mmCIF file of C-alpha atoms in Angstrom:
data_model
loop_
_atom_site.group_PDB
_atom_site.id
_atom_site.type_symbol
_atom_site.label_atom_id
_atom_site.label_comp_id
_atom_site.label_asym_id
_atom_site.label_seq_id
_atom_site.Cartn_x
_atom_site.Cartn_y
_atom_site.Cartn_z
ATOM 1 C CA MET A 486 30.624 99.732 104.604
ATOM 2 C CA SER A 487 34.083 98.962 106.053
ATOM 3 C CA ILE A 488 35.073 98.390 109.869
ATOM 4 C CA ARG A 489 37.091 101.724 109.499
ATOM 5 C CA GLU A 490 34.427 103.909 107.860
ATOM 6 C CA ARG A 491 31.906 102.023 110.590
ATOM 7 C CA LYS A 492 34.228 103.220 113.361
ATOM 8 C CA SER A 493 34.814 106.384 111.615
ATOM 9 C CA LYS A 494 30.853 107.038 111.610
ATOM 10 C CA THR A 495 30.563 105.969 115.419
ATOM 11 C CA GLY A 496 32.956 108.412 116.607
ATOM 12 C CA ILE A 497 31.466 111.053 114.634
ATOM 13 C CA ILE A 498 28.054 110.358 116.531
ATOM 14 C CA SER A 499 29.871 109.649 119.480
ATOM 15 C CA ARG A 500 31.712 113.117 119.627
ATOM 16 C CA LEU A 501 28.018 114.825 118.543
ATOM 17 C CA ILE A 502 26.290 113.207 121.452
ATOM 18 C CA TRP A 503 29.316 114.615 123.879
ATOM 19 C CA LEU A 504 28.797 118.062 122.628
ATOM 20 C CA ILE A 505 25.174 117.819 122.728
ATOM 21 C CA ASN A 506 25.943 116.519 126.662
ATOM 22 C CA ILE A 507 28.158 119.717 127.056
ATOM 23 C CA ILE A 508 25.433 121.826 126.133
ATOM 24 C CA PHE A 509 23.050 120.668 128.184
ATOM 25 C CA ALA A 510 25.560 120.450 131.312
ATOM 26 C CA VAL A 511 26.130 124.206 131.033
ATOM 27 C CA LEU A 512 22.236 124.850 130.567
ATOM 28 C CA LEU A 513 21.685 123.047 133.620
ATOM 29 C CA LEU A 514 24.551 124.960 135.827
ATOM 30 C CA GLY A 515 22.856 128.099 134.352
ATOM 31 C CA SER A 516 19.678 127.275 135.851
ATOM 32 C CA TYR A 517 21.102 127.047 139.321
ATOM 33 C CA LEU A 518 21.637 130.849 138.962
ATOM 34 C CA SER A 519 18.076 131.594 138.470
ATOM 35 C CA ALA A 520 18.028 131.926 142.199
ATOM 36 C CA TYR A 521 20.893 134.606 142.450
ATOM 37 C CA VAL A 522 20.747 136.778 139.267
ATOM 38 C CA ASN A 523 18.083 139.541 139.579
ATOM 39 C CA PRO A 524 15.393 138.921 136.507
ATOM 40 C CA GLY A 525 15.123 142.451 136.479
ATOM 41 C CA ILE A 526 18.497 143.023 135.231
ATOM 42 C CA ILE A 527 19.051 139.571 133.302
ATOM 43 C CA THR A 528 15.952 137.455 132.672
ATOM 44 C CA VAL A 529 17.770 134.467 130.636
ATOM 45 C CA PHE A 530 18.471 132.620 133.754
ATOM 46 C CA ALA A 531 15.126 132.832 135.175
ATOM 47 C CA PHE A 532 13.758 131.062 131.891
ATOM 48 C CA LEU A 533 16.180 128.396 132.504
ATOM 49 C CA GLY A 534 15.426 127.872 136.070
ATOM 50 C CA LEU A 535 11.822 126.989 135.033
ATOM 51 C CA ALA A 536 13.628 124.561 132.316
ATOM 52 C CA TYR A 537 15.310 122.921 135.346
ATOM 53 C CA PRO A 538 13.189 119.646 136.066
ATOM 54 C CA ALA A 539 13.595 119.051 132.143
ATOM 55 C CA LEU A 540 17.340 119.985 132.072
ATOM 56 C CA LEU A 541 18.051 117.537 134.992
ATOM 57 C CA LEU A 542 16.059 114.643 133.693
ATOM 58 C CA ILE A 543 18.012 114.923 130.303
ATOM 59 C CA ASN A 544 21.316 115.418 132.267
ATOM 60 C CA LEU A 545 20.422 111.886 134.049
ATOM 61 C CA LEU A 546 19.931 110.424 130.815
ATOM 62 C CA PHE A 547 23.305 111.420 129.495
ATOM 63 C CA PHE A 548 24.713 110.079 132.525
ATOM 64 C CA LEU A 549 23.074 106.486 131.987
ATOM 65 C CA TYR A 550 23.938 106.394 128.648
ATOM 66 C CA TRP A 551 27.679 107.046 129.498
ATOM 67 C CA LEU A 552 27.417 104.548 132.110
ATOM 68 C CA ILE A 553 26.145 101.735 130.041
ATOM 69 C CA ARG A 554 28.932 102.618 127.464
ATOM 70 C CA GLY A 555 31.294 102.562 130.282
ATOM 71 C CA LYS A 556 32.623 105.777 129.298
ATOM 72 C CA ARG A 557 34.029 108.413 132.073
ATOM 73 C CA LYS A 558 32.006 111.296 130.371
ATOM 74 C CA LEU A 559 29.376 110.338 132.522
ATOM 75 C CA LEU A 560 31.074 112.264 135.301
ATOM 76 C CA LEU A 561 30.179 115.730 133.780
ATOM 77 C CA SER A 562 26.465 115.348 133.814
ATOM 78 C CA LEU A 563 27.063 113.674 137.601
ATOM 79 C CA VAL A 564 28.988 116.519 138.876
ATOM 80 C CA VAL A 565 26.782 119.012 137.529
ATOM 81 C CA VAL A 566 23.311 117.367 139.035
ATOM 82 C CA LEU A 567 25.326 116.804 142.223
ATOM 83 C CA ILE A 568 26.105 120.277 142.339
ATOM 84 C CA GLY A 569 22.411 121.166 142.096
ATOM 85 C CA TYR A 570 21.726 119.039 145.396
ATOM 86 C CA GLN A 571 19.946 122.103 146.982
ATOM 87 C CA ALA A 572 18.090 122.710 143.893
ATOM 88 C CA PHE A 573 16.658 119.068 143.757
ATOM 89 C CA ILE A 574 15.726 118.735 147.122
ATOM 90 C CA ARG A 575 13.233 121.867 146.794
ATOM 91 C CA HIS A 576 11.678 120.054 143.594
ATOM 92 C CA VAL A 577 11.664 116.392 145.196
ATOM 93 C CA GLN A 578 11.515 114.523 148.355
ATOM 94 C CA ILE A 579 12.231 111.178 148.232
ATOM 95 C CA LEU A 580 11.305 110.346 152.077
ATOM 96 C CA PRO A 581 8.167 110.786 153.499
ATOM 97 C CA GLY A 582 7.880 113.748 155.992
ATOM 98 C CA ARG A 583 7.927 113.292 160.059
ATOM 99 C CA GLU A 584 4.404 112.482 161.491
ATOM 100 C CA ALA A 585 2.780 115.246 163.686
ATOM 101 C CA PRO A 586 2.720 114.949 167.408
ATOM 102 C CA GLU A 587 -0.766 114.580 168.528
ATOM 103 C CA THR A 588 -0.292 117.801 170.970
ATOM 104 C CA GLY A 589 1.402 121.036 170.397
ATOM 105 C CA VAL A 590 1.116 121.729 166.656
ATOM 106 C CA MET A 591 -0.783 124.079 164.730
ATOM 107 C CA LYS A 592 -2.136 123.050 161.093
ATOM 108 C CA MET A 593 -1.594 125.856 158.648
ATOM 109 C CA LEU A 594 -3.246 125.590 155.021
ATOM 110 C CA SER A 595 -2.916 127.987 151.901
ATOM 111 C CA TYR A 596 -4.997 127.711 148.898
ATOM 112 C CA ASN A 597 -5.533 129.831 145.746
ATOM 113 C CA VAL A 598 -9.062 129.232 145.101
ATOM 114 C CA GLN A 599 -9.002 131.138 141.394
ATOM 115 C CA ASN A 600 -11.999 133.398 142.164
ATOM 116 C CA MET A 601 -14.057 129.930 143.191
ATOM 117 C CA VAL A 602 -14.967 129.698 139.270
ATOM 118 C CA HIS A 603 -13.057 127.237 138.033
ATOM 119 C CA SER A 604 -13.447 127.412 134.308
ATOM 120 C CA ASN A 605 -11.797 124.153 133.552
ATOM 121 C CA ILE A 606 -14.287 121.669 135.102
ATOM 122 C CA GLY A 607 -17.612 122.808 134.016
ATOM 123 C CA ILE A 608 -19.373 123.161 137.549
ATOM 124 C CA GLU A 609 -21.630 126.122 138.495
ATOM 125 C CA HIS A 610 -20.000 128.788 140.748
ATOM 126 C CA ALA A 611 -22.201 128.074 143.681
ATOM 127 C CA GLU A 612 -21.169 124.569 143.624
ATOM 128 C CA ILE A 613 -17.580 125.335 143.544
ATOM 129 C CA ARG A 614 -17.113 127.797 146.543
ATOM 130 C CA LYS A 615 -19.667 125.530 148.673
ATOM 131 C CA GLY A 616 -17.045 122.720 147.661
ATOM 132 C CA ILE A 617 -14.252 124.997 148.483
ATOM 133 C CA PHE A 618 -15.778 126.074 151.641
ATOM 134 C CA SER A 619 -16.516 122.460 152.805
ATOM 135 C CA PHE A 620 -12.925 121.354 152.242
ATOM 136 C CA ILE A 621 -11.145 124.051 153.773
ATOM 137 C CA GLY A 622 -13.760 123.301 157.042
ATOM 138 C CA SER A 623 -13.035 119.544 156.730
ATOM 139 C CA GLN A 624 -9.265 120.474 157.224
ATOM 140 C CA GLN A 625 -9.655 121.985 160.447
ATOM 141 C CA ALA A 626 -6.594 123.931 159.774
ATOM 142 C CA ASP A 627 -6.042 126.699 162.683
ATOM 143 C CA ILE A 628 -5.183 129.251 159.919
ATOM 144 C CA ALA A 629 -6.069 129.168 156.621
ATOM 145 C CA CYS A 630 -4.399 131.789 154.281
ATOM 146 C CA ILE A 631 -6.827 132.157 150.966
ATOM 147 C CA GLN A 632 -5.733 133.995 147.880
ATOM 148 C CA GLU A 633 -8.174 135.036 145.087
ATOM 149 C CA PHE A 634 -11.384 134.697 147.007
ATOM 150 C CA SER A 635 -14.096 136.544 145.239
ATOM 151 C CA ALA A 636 -17.516 137.790 145.853
ATOM 152 C CA GLN A 637 -19.654 140.081 144.078
ATOM 153 C CA GLY A 638 -22.058 143.235 144.660
ATOM 154 C CA ARG A 639 -25.048 142.066 147.059
ATOM 155 C CA ASP A 640 -23.976 138.546 147.077
ATOM 156 C CA PHE A 641 -20.962 139.577 149.471
ATOM 157 C CA GLU A 642 -22.475 139.281 152.603
ATOM 158 C CA GLY A 643 -24.105 135.924 151.785
ATOM 159 C CA VAL A 644 -20.543 134.399 150.823
ATOM 160 C CA PHE A 645 -19.081 135.451 153.653
ATOM 161 C CA GLU A 646 -22.015 133.997 156.151
ATOM 162 C CA GLU A 647 -21.770 130.602 153.881
ATOM 163 C CA MET A 648 -17.599 130.790 154.482
ATOM 164 C CA LYS A 649 -18.310 131.217 158.341
ATOM 165 C CA ASP A 650 -20.742 128.715 158.263
ATOM 166 C CA LEU A 651 -18.918 126.053 156.718
ATOM 167 C CA THR A 652 -15.278 126.637 158.021
ATOM 168 C CA HIS A 653 -16.007 127.622 161.473
ATOM 169 C CA TYR A 654 -13.278 130.207 161.980
ATOM 170 C CA THR A 655 -13.549 132.491 164.861
ATOM 171 C CA TYR A 656 -11.390 135.576 163.227
ATOM 172 C CA TYR A 657 -10.878 136.373 159.606
ATOM 173 C CA TYR A 658 -8.868 139.514 158.106
ATOM 174 C CA TYR A 659 -9.350 140.179 154.233
ATOM 175 C CA GLU A 660 -8.231 143.324 151.902
ATOM 176 C CA ASN A 661 -8.812 143.472 148.337
ATOM 177 C CA TYR A 662 -6.448 143.218 145.955
ATOM 178 C CA ASN A 663 -7.574 146.521 144.509
ATOM 179 C CA PRO A 664 -8.804 148.794 147.212
ATOM 180 C CA LYS A 665 -10.514 151.138 144.608
ATOM 181 C CA LYS A 666 -12.855 148.355 143.741
ATOM 182 C CA THR A 667 -16.544 148.724 145.837
ATOM 183 C CA ASN A 668 -18.680 146.507 144.039
ATOM 184 C CA ARG A 669 -17.043 143.224 144.597
ATOM 185 C CA ILE A 670 -14.579 141.340 146.992
ATOM 186 C CA ASP A 671 -11.424 140.154 145.067
ATOM 187 C CA ALA A 672 -9.279 139.677 148.289
ATOM 188 C CA LEU A 673 -6.427 137.996 150.174
ATOM 189 C CA VAL A 674 -7.976 136.317 153.015
ATOM 190 C CA ILE A 675 -6.673 135.117 156.511
ATOM 191 C CA LEU A 676 -8.833 132.564 158.413
ATOM 192 C CA SER A 677 -7.997 131.837 162.107
ATOM 193 C CA ASN A 678 -8.657 130.522 165.677
ATOM 194 C CA TYR A 679 -6.380 133.199 167.000
ATOM 195 C CA PRO A 680 -7.272 136.851 167.231
ATOM 196 C CA ALA A 681 -5.117 139.368 165.812
ATOM 197 C CA ALA A 682 -2.857 142.152 167.534
ATOM 198 C CA ALA A 683 -2.418 144.110 164.218
ATOM 199 C CA THR A 684 -3.051 143.735 160.790
ATOM 200 C CA ASN A 685 -1.607 145.461 157.171
ATOM 201 C CA THR A 686 -1.130 144.957 153.781
ATOM 202 C CA LEU A 687 1.580 145.060 151.004
ATOM 203 C CA SER A 688 2.061 146.746 148.079
ATOM 204 C CA ILE A 689 4.804 148.361 145.830
ATOM 205 C CA PRO A 690 5.608 151.899 146.881
ATOM 206 C CA GLY A 691 3.231 154.291 144.629
ATOM 207 C CA ALA A 692 1.055 151.319 143.818
ATOM 208 C CA TYR A 693 -2.541 151.155 144.823
ATOM 209 C CA HIS A 694 -2.675 147.154 144.561
ATOM 210 C CA HIS A 695 -2.236 144.756 147.255
ATOM 211 C CA PHE A 696 -0.145 141.685 146.676
ATOM 212 C CA GLY A 697 0.238 140.494 150.072
ATOM 213 C CA ILE A 698 -1.395 140.808 153.915
ATOM 214 C CA TYR A 699 -0.329 140.095 157.059
ATOM 215 C CA ALA A 700 -1.389 139.790 160.606
ATOM 216 C CA ASP A 701 0.469 139.267 164.043
ATOM 217 C CA LEU A 702 -1.608 136.624 165.860
ATOM 218 C CA ILE A 703 -1.554 135.625 169.371
ATOM 219 C CA ASN A 704 -1.598 132.099 170.568
ATOM 220 C CA ASP A 705 -1.717 131.943 174.221
ATOM 221 C CA GLU A 706 1.150 134.443 175.305
ATOM 222 C CA ASP A 707 2.985 133.771 172.169
ATOM 223 C CA THR A 708 3.079 136.166 169.159
ATOM 224 C CA PHE A 709 4.036 135.320 165.373
ATOM 225 C CA ARG A 710 3.470 136.949 162.025
ATOM 226 C CA ILE A 711 1.345 135.243 159.637
ATOM 227 C CA TYR A 712 1.978 136.784 155.557
ATOM 228 C CA ASN A 713 -0.625 135.434 152.687
ATOM 229 C CA LEU A 714 1.059 136.388 149.353
ATOM 230 C CA HIS A 715 0.177 136.174 146.129
ATOM 231 C CA LEU A 716 2.745 137.665 143.733
ATOM 232 C CA ALA A 717 2.463 138.600 140.284
ATOM 233 C CA SER A 718 0.735 136.068 137.506
ATOM 234 C CA ILE A 719 1.872 135.518 134.665
ATOM 235 C CA LYS A 720 -1.646 136.312 133.276
ATOM 236 C CA LEU A 721 -1.874 133.070 131.010
ATOM 237 C CA GLN A 722 -4.925 133.320 129.135
ATOM 238 C CA HIS A 723 -7.215 129.919 128.113
ATOM 239 C CA GLU A 724 -5.401 129.997 124.464
ATOM 240 C CA ASP A 725 -1.661 129.838 126.096
ATOM 241 C CA TYR A 726 -2.955 126.737 128.164
ATOM 242 C CA GLN A 727 -4.324 125.595 124.914
ATOM 243 C CA PHE A 728 -1.305 125.971 123.123
ATOM 244 C CA VAL A 729 1.064 124.352 125.750
ATOM 245 C CA GLU A 730 -1.527 121.375 125.617
ATOM 246 C CA ASP A 731 -1.232 121.479 121.812
ATOM 247 C CA VAL A 732 2.540 121.480 121.770
ATOM 248 C CA SER A 733 2.631 118.859 124.432
ATOM 249 C CA LYS A 734 0.501 116.556 121.701
ATOM 250 C CA GLY A 735 2.528 117.743 118.968
ATOM 251 C CA GLN A 736 -0.434 119.318 117.097
ATOM 252 C CA THR A 737 0.876 122.895 116.658
ATOM 253 C CA GLU A 738 2.135 124.497 113.268
ATOM 254 C CA LYS A 739 5.180 126.244 112.618
ATOM 255 C CA GLY A 740 3.371 129.750 112.372
ATOM 256 C CA ALA A 741 1.065 128.923 115.513
ATOM 257 C CA PHE A 742 4.208 127.837 117.707
ATOM 258 C CA ARG A 743 6.087 131.089 116.888
ATOM 259 C CA GLU A 744 3.551 133.286 117.917
ATOM 260 C CA GLY A 745 2.252 131.276 121.136
ATOM 261 C CA SER A 746 5.892 130.989 122.180
ATOM 262 C CA LYS A 747 6.359 134.681 122.052
ATOM 263 C CA SER A 748 3.037 135.525 123.775
ATOM 264 C CA ILE A 749 4.155 133.341 126.760
ATOM 265 C CA LEU A 750 7.541 134.500 126.813
ATOM 266 C CA ARG A 751 6.258 138.112 127.067
ATOM 267 C CA LYS A 752 3.980 137.368 129.963
ATOM 268 C CA LEU A 753 6.774 135.437 131.662
ATOM 269 C CA HIS A 754 9.167 138.162 131.020
ATOM 270 C CA SER A 755 6.821 140.792 132.636
ATOM 271 C CA GLY A 756 5.840 138.525 135.665
ATOM 272 C CA PHE A 757 9.422 137.840 136.445
ATOM 273 C CA LYS A 758 9.955 141.911 136.965
ATOM 274 C CA ASN A 759 6.896 142.650 138.490
ATOM 275 C CA ARG A 760 7.747 139.630 141.115
ATOM 276 C CA GLU A 761 11.048 141.171 141.547
ATOM 277 C CA LYS A 762 9.810 144.264 142.856
ATOM 278 C CA GLN A 763 7.537 142.522 145.032
ATOM 279 C CA THR A 764 10.132 140.424 146.298
ATOM 280 C CA GLU A 765 11.958 143.580 147.794
ATOM 281 C CA VAL A 766 8.869 145.124 149.889
ATOM 282 C CA VAL A 767 8.139 141.335 151.201
ATOM 283 C CA VAL A 768 12.000 141.142 152.103
ATOM 284 C CA ARG A 769 11.990 144.508 153.949
ATOM 285 C CA SER A 770 8.936 143.911 155.903
ATOM 286 C CA ILE A 771 10.137 140.431 156.899
ATOM 287 C CA SER A 772 13.568 141.799 157.995
ATOM 288 C CA GLU A 773 11.674 144.550 160.241
ATOM 289 C CA CYS A 774 9.124 141.957 161.996
ATOM 290 C CA PRO A 775 10.054 141.203 165.815
ATOM 291 C CA TYR A 776 8.083 138.081 165.922
ATOM 292 C CA PRO A 777 8.642 134.455 164.529
ATOM 293 C CA ILE A 778 7.270 134.579 160.961
ATOM 294 C CA ILE A 779 5.411 132.069 158.714
ATOM 295 C CA VAL A 780 4.652 132.679 155.112
ATOM 296 C CA CYS A 781 2.230 131.348 153.138
ATOM 297 C CA GLY A 782 0.803 132.028 149.497
ATOM 298 C CA ASP A 783 0.937 131.829 145.527
ATOM 299 C CA PHE A 784 4.317 132.748 144.649
ATOM 300 C CA ASN A 785 3.724 132.127 140.807
ATOM 301 C CA ASP A 786 7.043 130.907 140.414
ATOM 302 C CA THR A 787 9.485 127.769 141.394
ATOM 303 C CA PRO A 788 11.819 127.057 144.098
ATOM 304 C CA LEU A 789 14.601 127.845 141.806
ATOM 305 C CA SER A 790 13.284 131.401 141.119
ATOM 306 C CA PHE A 791 15.147 134.812 142.435
ATOM 307 C CA ALA A 792 11.746 135.739 144.330
ATOM 308 C CA TYR A 793 11.912 132.299 146.482
ATOM 309 C CA HIS A 794 15.381 132.599 147.000
ATOM 310 C CA LYS A 795 15.237 136.029 148.535
ATOM 311 C CA ILE A 796 11.968 135.566 150.308
ATOM 312 C CA SER A 797 12.887 132.204 151.962
ATOM 313 C CA ALA A 798 16.426 133.415 153.123
ATOM 314 C CA GLY A 799 16.826 132.812 156.485
ATOM 315 C CA LEU A 800 13.476 130.750 156.762
ATOM 316 C CA GLU A 801 12.723 126.896 156.454
ATOM 317 C CA ASP A 802 10.781 125.552 153.509
ATOM 318 C CA SER A 803 8.254 123.084 154.940
ATOM 319 C CA PHE A 804 8.226 120.988 151.976
ATOM 320 C CA VAL A 805 11.992 120.604 152.433
ATOM 321 C CA ASN A 806 11.387 119.370 155.710
ATOM 322 C CA ALA A 807 7.946 117.395 155.462
ATOM 323 C CA GLY A 808 6.993 117.131 152.287
ATOM 324 C CA TYR A 809 6.960 113.887 150.143
ATOM 325 C CA GLY A 810 7.253 113.460 146.339
ATOM 326 C CA MET A 811 7.275 116.325 143.793
ATOM 327 C CA GLY A 812 4.658 118.520 145.721
ATOM 328 C CA ASN A 813 3.408 120.013 142.708
ATOM 329 C CA THR A 814 0.548 122.743 143.713
ATOM 330 C CA PHE A 815 -0.426 123.909 140.069
ATOM 331 C CA SER A 816 -3.139 121.624 138.576
ATOM 332 C CA GLY A 817 -3.477 123.754 135.181
ATOM 333 C CA ASN A 818 -2.273 122.345 131.769
ATOM 334 C CA LEU A 819 1.394 123.190 132.569
ATOM 335 C CA PRO A 820 4.067 120.578 133.422
ATOM 336 C CA PRO A 821 4.223 119.919 137.127
ATOM 337 C CA ILE A 822 5.462 123.012 139.225
ATOM 338 C CA ARG A 823 5.312 123.855 142.685
ATOM 339 C CA ILE A 824 4.356 127.529 142.959
ATOM 340 C CA ASP A 825 2.589 127.915 146.362
ATOM 341 C CA PHE A 826 4.500 127.618 149.647
ATOM 342 C CA ILE A 827 4.624 127.345 153.615
ATOM 343 C CA LEU A 828 7.488 128.751 155.074
ATOM 344 C CA HIS A 829 8.574 129.699 158.651
ATOM 345 C CA SER A 830 11.164 130.826 161.044
ATOM 346 C CA SER A 831 13.500 128.208 162.655
ATOM 347 C CA VAL A 832 11.522 128.065 165.933
ATOM 348 C CA PHE A 833 8.905 126.096 164.268
ATOM 349 C CA GLN A 834 8.966 122.472 163.254
ATOM 350 C CA SER A 835 7.033 121.300 160.120
ATOM 351 C CA TYR A 836 5.435 117.853 159.991
ATOM 352 C CA GLU A 837 3.290 115.892 157.590
ATOM 353 C CA LEU A 838 3.123 118.721 154.295
ATOM 354 C CA ARG A 839 0.442 117.339 152.242
ATOM 355 C CA VAL A 840 -1.012 118.449 148.961
ATOM 356 C CA PRO A 841 -4.241 117.373 148.842
ATOM 357 C CA LYS A 842 -5.369 116.420 144.866
ATOM 358 C CA ILE A 843 -8.734 118.599 144.857
ATOM 359 C CA THR A 844 -9.481 120.061 141.543
ATOM 360 C CA LEU A 845 -11.956 123.153 142.408
ATOM 361 C CA SER A 846 -9.210 125.149 141.437
ATOM 362 C CA ASP A 847 -6.059 125.678 139.214
ATOM 363 C CA HIS A 848 -4.243 125.059 142.250
ATOM 364 C CA TYR A 849 -3.788 122.413 145.030
ATOM 365 C CA PRO A 850 -3.887 123.374 148.297
ATOM 366 C CA VAL A 851 -1.086 122.743 150.649
ATOM 367 C CA THR A 852 -1.357 121.788 154.467
ATOM 368 C CA VAL A 853 1.212 121.460 157.226
ATOM 369 C CA PHE A 854 1.609 120.977 161.127
ATOM 370 C CA LEU A 855 3.668 123.580 162.730
ATOM 371 C CA GLY A 856 5.168 122.927 166.251
ATOM 372 C CA ARG A 857 7.379 125.315 168.428
ATOM 373 C CA GLU A 858 11.239 123.351 168.512
#
């Protein structure tokens, strides 16, 4: 091959890489729009938002490639990444959060306990339940928000007695997701060392299914509202997680890949639309609240989602202020994602956010200290 032919071939490859770079830069820009575009109207940006970590990594690799080659083309990916600085700090914190003062703070805990029957680790129901309650008690949080708390039939009273014995809370408030169920408890729970002046539920107008509860708690002469939310799940089944694992290992045939992808995309689309409706209810309730606010819960969505953006507006994200690392809270067979949050009014300051890596559920718990400014 002559020098001219070699240069021509190199030029074609370089132009192709540049074209691919442009495509991924545009996709990364599109992912930023997922926080602002209602997925009930246009869904494509919500999917791009889920892909943000991968799109970010790809653009960083393009930046390094052009940097090594000494090309000004590196500016494209660099600028696009910098435009998304706010998105980046909601996914990754490079510096550790501040240490909590010894006094004047209260500890918060939020934990989706997966009905206390984590099927992925082969431990009996009762052992998981005891492990979860023991962990919650060991954290000595002043307030704990629990999602997917479960107890069935005659077992109900015993489960609550075990919970009280192992967690040592003075007050607790719970509501069934489905209030029509009388033979079991499948509930959102708020455990607290502070009494409640009022409590209530959140549901989509016309629906009977609760997706959130709140309590107005009294600490000395101070009143604040704590929300415990569990926004609509994607409802992935075991076969969906198995499909994701097979894809990551390159063990999926073409037909199975097509069907598995369609199944997950349908469930994602349904989840986006349901959470959009729930978000409207949450935002309205927050806007009408006369007290400082703390929002805990499983959003089933990422920090670049429409739901997170709307609910967190005017609030502080304790991970951004006090977290470290990636802060991923989902322990199932999916790429690392942060879908469990503790948000709060600006009158509070957050310290020492932690995500203990205990595997008694498909979620990791989140803890943080909050103090008045």
